[in-house]
């Protein structure tokens, strides 16, 4: 009778060690069983790791997709992104009054470029008119205050007319287009403020004016818009009146009269510029 050999003992020990080095976790959902086998590594049991994975999966409500109880969504499905955890931020809906006010000021500022670039006293300002208009366009027209003061200085005896920049040339040559485009933007902005998103529960004209008054009294951004509009109301007729010689002779009277009307006077000035000035 042959007893167990040394080789058999070695195989038995290896088999026991193999089973001891494995931790088997079974998750049974009705008739479907999910088995995760975690091997030991350096004598440590990773059963806790596999349980943590299950907790995370169940917590995100994705366990049904693993067991087959839920059908996987196609990438084109509207709820696919929500299921996989992708969320798209929606743009906030602003009140039409605030949008209209902002775009109205932008359109007016856009038209101010040719007015600055055709100013007869612009060379008394030693800085860049391109930068000045850029600051006016993207920040505030408060930067016009020092310009309006500097242009009142006496002409330097060594005065030489500087060459126009590329932006100045484009804006002055296309002054009529700039005037009409800016006028359209201002008109659309006013109409949008009064009638935009009528189906969005923003109220009628009366309610919108009430919102405008409240907006002007509570928002710092609104203060800046009113500040810009106030300066434009003062600076527009001032600059137009000092540069009537740039306007076609037979239209000087009309431009001088319309110059006191916000936006309208500036459009008239830009459309009626002489070809010599352009």
Coordinates of C-alpha atoms in Angstrom, one line a residue:
X1 CA 0.0 0.0 0.0
X2 CA 1.4 3.3 -1.1
X3 CA 1.0 6.2 1.2
X4 CA 0.8 9.8 0.1
X5 CA 4.0 11.0 -1.4
X6 CA 5.9 14.2 -0.8
X7 CA 4.7 15.5 -4.2
X8 CA 1.0 14.9 -3.2
X9 CA 1.5 16.9 0.0
X10 CA 3.0 19.7 -2.0
X11 CA 0.1 19.8 -4.5
X12 CA -2.4 19.7 -1.6
X13 CA -0.7 22.6 0.1
X14 CA -0.6 24.6 -3.1
X15 CA -4.3 23.9 -3.7
X16 CA -5.2 25.0 -0.2
X17 CA -3.1 28.1 -0.5
X18 CA -4.7 29.0 -3.8
X19 CA -8.2 28.8 -2.3
X20 CA -7.1 30.7 0.7
X21 CA -5.7 33.5 -1.5
X22 CA -9.1 34.1 -3.1
X23 CA -12.1 35.9 -1.7
X24 CA -15.3 35.3 -3.6
X25 CA -18.1 37.8 -3.4
X26 CA -21.5 36.9 -4.9
X27 CA -24.3 39.4 -5.4
X28 CA -27.6 37.8 -6.2
X29 CA -30.4 39.8 -7.8
X30 CA -33.4 37.5 -8.2
X31 CA -32.1 34.9 -10.7
X32 CA -29.0 36.6 -11.8
X33 CA -25.8 36.3 -9.8
X34 CA -22.9 38.6 -10.1
X35 CA -19.6 37.2 -8.8
X36 CA -16.6 39.3 -8.1
X37 CA -13.4 37.4 -7.1
X38 CA -10.8 39.4 -5.2
X39 CA -7.3 37.8 -4.9
X40 CA -5.1 38.3 -1.9
X41 CA -2.1 40.5 -2.5
X42 CA 0.7 40.4 0.0
X43 CA -1.6 38.7 2.5
X44 CA -4.3 41.4 2.4
X45 CA -7.9 40.6 1.7
X46 CA -9.6 42.8 -0.9
X47 CA -13.1 41.7 -0.2
X48 CA -13.8 45.2 1.2
X49 CA -12.7 46.7 -2.1
X50 CA -15.2 44.7 -4.1
X51 CA -18.0 45.6 -1.7
X52 CA -17.1 49.3 -2.1
X53 CA -17.4 49.0 -5.8
X54 CA -20.8 47.5 -5.5
X55 CA -21.9 50.3 -3.1
X56 CA -20.7 52.9 -5.6
X57 CA -22.5 51.2 -8.5
X58 CA -25.7 50.9 -6.6
X59 CA -25.5 54.4 -5.3
X60 CA -25.4 55.7 -8.9
X61 CA -28.3 53.5 -9.8
X62 CA -26.3 51.7 -12.5
X63 CA -26.4 48.2 -11.0
X64 CA -29.4 47.2 -13.2
X65 CA -27.3 47.8 -16.3
X66 CA -24.7 45.3 -15.0
X67 CA -27.3 42.6 -14.1
X68 CA -29.2 43.1 -17.4
X69 CA -32.4 44.2 -15.7
X70 CA -32.2 47.6 -17.5
X71 CA -31.7 48.1 -21.2
X72 CA -28.7 50.2 -22.1
X73 CA -29.5 53.6 -23.6
X74 CA -28.3 54.6 -27.0
X75 CA -25.9 57.6 -27.1
X76 CA -28.6 59.4 -29.2
X77 CA -31.2 59.0 -26.4
X78 CA -32.1 62.4 -24.7
X79 CA -31.5 60.9 -21.3
X80 CA -28.2 59.2 -22.1
X81 CA -26.0 62.1 -20.9
X82 CA -27.9 62.3 -17.6
X83 CA -27.5 58.5 -17.0
X84 CA -23.8 58.6 -17.6
X85 CA -23.4 61.7 -15.5
X86 CA -22.9 64.4 -18.1
X87 CA -24.8 67.5 -17.5
X88 CA -24.9 70.6 -19.8
X89 CA -25.4 74.0 -18.2
X90 CA -28.2 76.0 -19.8
X91 CA -27.6 79.7 -20.6
X92 CA -29.6 82.0 -18.2
X93 CA -32.5 83.9 -19.6
X94 CA -32.1 87.6 -19.0
X95 CA -34.9 90.1 -19.0
X96 CA -35.4 91.7 -22.4
X97 CA -35.1 95.2 -20.9
X98 CA -31.6 94.6 -19.6
X99 CA -30.6 93.0 -22.9
X100 CA -32.1 95.8 -24.9
X101 CA -30.3 98.5 -22.8
X102 CA -27.0 96.8 -23.2
X103 CA -27.2 96.4 -27.0
X104 CA -28.5 100.0 -27.4
X105 CA -25.4 101.4 -25.7
X106 CA -23.2 99.1 -27.8
X107 CA -24.8 100.3 -31.0
X108 CA -24.4 103.9 -30.0
X109 CA -20.7 103.4 -29.1
X110 CA -20.1 101.7 -32.4
X111 CA -21.3 104.8 -34.3
X112 CA -19.1 107.1 -32.2
X113 CA -15.9 105.7 -33.9
X114 CA -16.3 107.7 -37.2
X115 CA -17.3 110.8 -35.2
X116 CA -14.0 110.7 -33.3
X117 CA -11.9 109.8 -36.3
X118 CA -13.3 112.8 -38.3
X119 CA -13.0 115.3 -35.5
X120 CA -11.1 118.4 -36.7
X121 CA -9.3 118.7 -33.4
X122 CA -8.4 115.1 -33.0
X123 CA -4.7 115.7 -33.6
X124 CA -4.4 117.7 -30.4
X125 CA -4.9 114.4 -28.6
X126 CA -1.4 112.8 -28.6
X127 CA -2.7 109.3 -27.7
X128 CA -4.1 106.6 -29.9
X129 CA -7.7 107.2 -31.0
X130 CA -8.0 103.5 -31.7
X131 CA -7.2 102.7 -28.0
X132 CA -9.5 105.5 -26.9
X133 CA -12.4 104.1 -28.8
X134 CA -11.6 100.6 -27.7
X135 CA -11.7 101.6 -24.1
X136 CA -15.0 103.4 -24.8
X137 CA -16.4 100.4 -26.6
X138 CA -15.5 97.7 -24.1
X139 CA -15.3 99.6 -20.8
X140 CA -16.9 103.0 -20.4
X141 CA -17.1 106.3 -22.3
X142 CA -15.7 108.1 -19.2
X143 CA -12.4 108.0 -21.1
X144 CA -14.0 110.6 -23.4
X145 CA -13.8 113.2 -20.6
X146 CA -10.0 113.9 -20.9
X147 CA -10.3 113.8 -24.7
X148 CA -13.0 116.4 -24.7
X149 CA -10.8 118.6 -22.5
X150 CA -7.5 118.1 -24.5
X151 CA -9.2 118.9 -27.8
X152 CA -9.9 122.4 -26.5
X153 CA -6.1 123.2 -26.3
X154 CA -4.5 125.6 -28.7
X155 CA -2.9 124.1 -31.8
X156 CA 0.8 123.4 -31.4
X157 CA 3.0 125.6 -33.6
X158 CA 4.9 122.4 -34.7
X159 CA 1.7 120.7 -35.6
X160 CA 1.8 118.1 -38.3
X161 CA -1.3 116.1 -39.3
X162 CA -0.7 112.5 -38.4
X163 CA -1.6 109.6 -40.7
X164 CA -4.7 107.7 -40.1
X165 CA -4.6 104.2 -38.8
X166 CA -6.1 101.3 -40.6
X167 CA -9.1 101.3 -38.2
X168 CA -9.6 105.0 -38.7
X169 CA -9.5 104.6 -42.5
X170 CA -12.0 101.7 -42.5
X171 CA -14.4 103.5 -40.2
X172 CA -14.4 106.8 -42.0
X173 CA -14.7 105.3 -45.5
X174 CA -17.6 103.2 -44.3
X175 CA -19.1 105.9 -42.1
X176 CA -22.5 105.7 -43.8
X177 CA -22.6 101.9 -43.3
X178 CA -21.5 102.2 -39.7
X179 CA -24.2 104.8 -39.1
X180 CA -27.0 102.7 -40.7
X181 CA -25.8 99.5 -39.0
X182 CA -25.6 101.1 -35.6
X183 CA -29.0 102.7 -36.1
X184 CA -30.5 99.3 -36.9
X185 CA -28.9 97.8 -33.8
X186 CA -30.3 100.6 -31.6
X187 CA -33.8 100.3 -33.1
X188 CA -33.9 96.5 -32.7
X189 CA -32.6 96.9 -29.1
X190 CA -35.5 99.2 -28.3
X191 CA -38.1 96.9 -29.9
X192 CA -36.6 93.9 -28.2
X193 CA -36.7 95.6 -24.8
X194 CA -40.4 96.5 -25.3
X195 CA -41.7 93.4 -27.1
X196 CA -39.1 90.6 -26.9
X197 CA -40.0 87.3 -25.4
X198 CA -43.7 88.2 -25.0
X199 CA -44.4 84.5 -24.3
X200 CA -41.9 84.4 -21.5
X201 CA -44.0 86.0 -18.7
X202 CA -42.0 89.2 -18.8
X203 CA -45.2 91.3 -18.9
X204 CA -46.3 94.1 -21.1
X205 CA -44.8 97.5 -21.7
X206 CA -45.9 99.0 -18.4
X207 CA -44.5 96.0 -16.4
X208 CA -41.3 96.2 -18.4
X209 CA -40.8 99.9 -17.6
X210 CA -41.3 99.1 -13.9
X211 CA -38.6 96.4 -14.2
X212 CA -36.4 98.9 -15.9
X213 CA -36.8 101.4 -13.1
X214 CA -36.1 98.7 -10.5
X215 CA -33.1 97.5 -12.6
X216 CA -31.6 101.0 -12.8
X217 CA -32.0 101.5 -9.0
X218 CA -30.5 98.2 -7.9
X219 CA -27.8 97.0 -10.4
X220 CA -24.4 98.6 -10.7
X221 CA -24.2 97.5 -14.3
X222 CA -27.3 99.6 -15.0
X223 CA -25.6 102.6 -13.5
X224 CA -22.8 102.3 -16.0
X225 CA -25.3 102.2 -18.9
X226 CA -27.1 105.3 -17.7
X227 CA -23.7 107.0 -17.2
X228 CA -22.7 106.2 -20.8
X229 CA -26.0 107.4 -22.2
X230 CA -25.8 110.6 -20.2
X231 CA -22.3 111.4 -21.6
X232 CA -23.3 110.5 -25.2
X233 CA -26.3 112.9 -24.9
X234 CA -23.8 115.7 -24.0
X235 CA -20.9 114.8 -26.3
X236 CA -22.8 114.0 -29.4
X237 CA -24.2 117.5 -30.2
X238 CA -20.9 119.0 -29.0
X239 CA -18.8 117.0 -31.4
X240 CA -21.2 117.3 -34.3
X241 CA -21.5 121.0 -33.8
X242 CA -17.7 121.4 -34.0
X243 CA -17.5 119.4 -37.2
X244 CA -20.3 120.6 -39.4
X245 CA -17.7 121.5 -42.0
X246 CA -17.4 117.8 -42.6
X247 CA -21.0 117.6 -43.7
X248 CA -22.3 118.2 -47.2
X249 CA -23.1 121.9 -47.5
X250 CA -26.8 121.6 -48.4
X251 CA -27.4 119.2 -45.4
X252 CA -25.6 121.3 -42.7
X253 CA -28.9 122.8 -41.3
X254 CA -30.6 119.4 -41.0
X255 CA -27.6 117.7 -39.3
X256 CA -27.2 120.6 -36.9
X257 CA -30.8 120.3 -35.9
X258 CA -30.9 116.5 -35.6
X259 CA -27.6 116.5 -33.7
X260 CA -29.4 117.2 -30.5
X261 CA -31.5 114.1 -30.9
X262 CA -29.7 111.0 -29.4
X263 CA -28.6 108.4 -31.9
X264 CA -30.7 110.0 -34.8
X265 CA -28.4 113.0 -35.0
X266 CA -25.3 110.8 -35.1
X267 CA -26.8 108.7 -37.9
X268 CA -27.5 111.9 -39.9
X269 CA -23.9 113.1 -39.4
X270 CA -22.4 109.9 -40.6
X271 CA -24.6 109.5 -43.6
X272 CA -24.1 113.1 -44.7
X273 CA -20.3 113.3 -44.5
X274 CA -18.5 114.8 -47.5
X275 CA -16.5 112.6 -49.8
X276 CA -13.4 114.8 -49.1
X277 CA -13.6 113.8 -45.5
X278 CA -13.9 110.2 -46.3

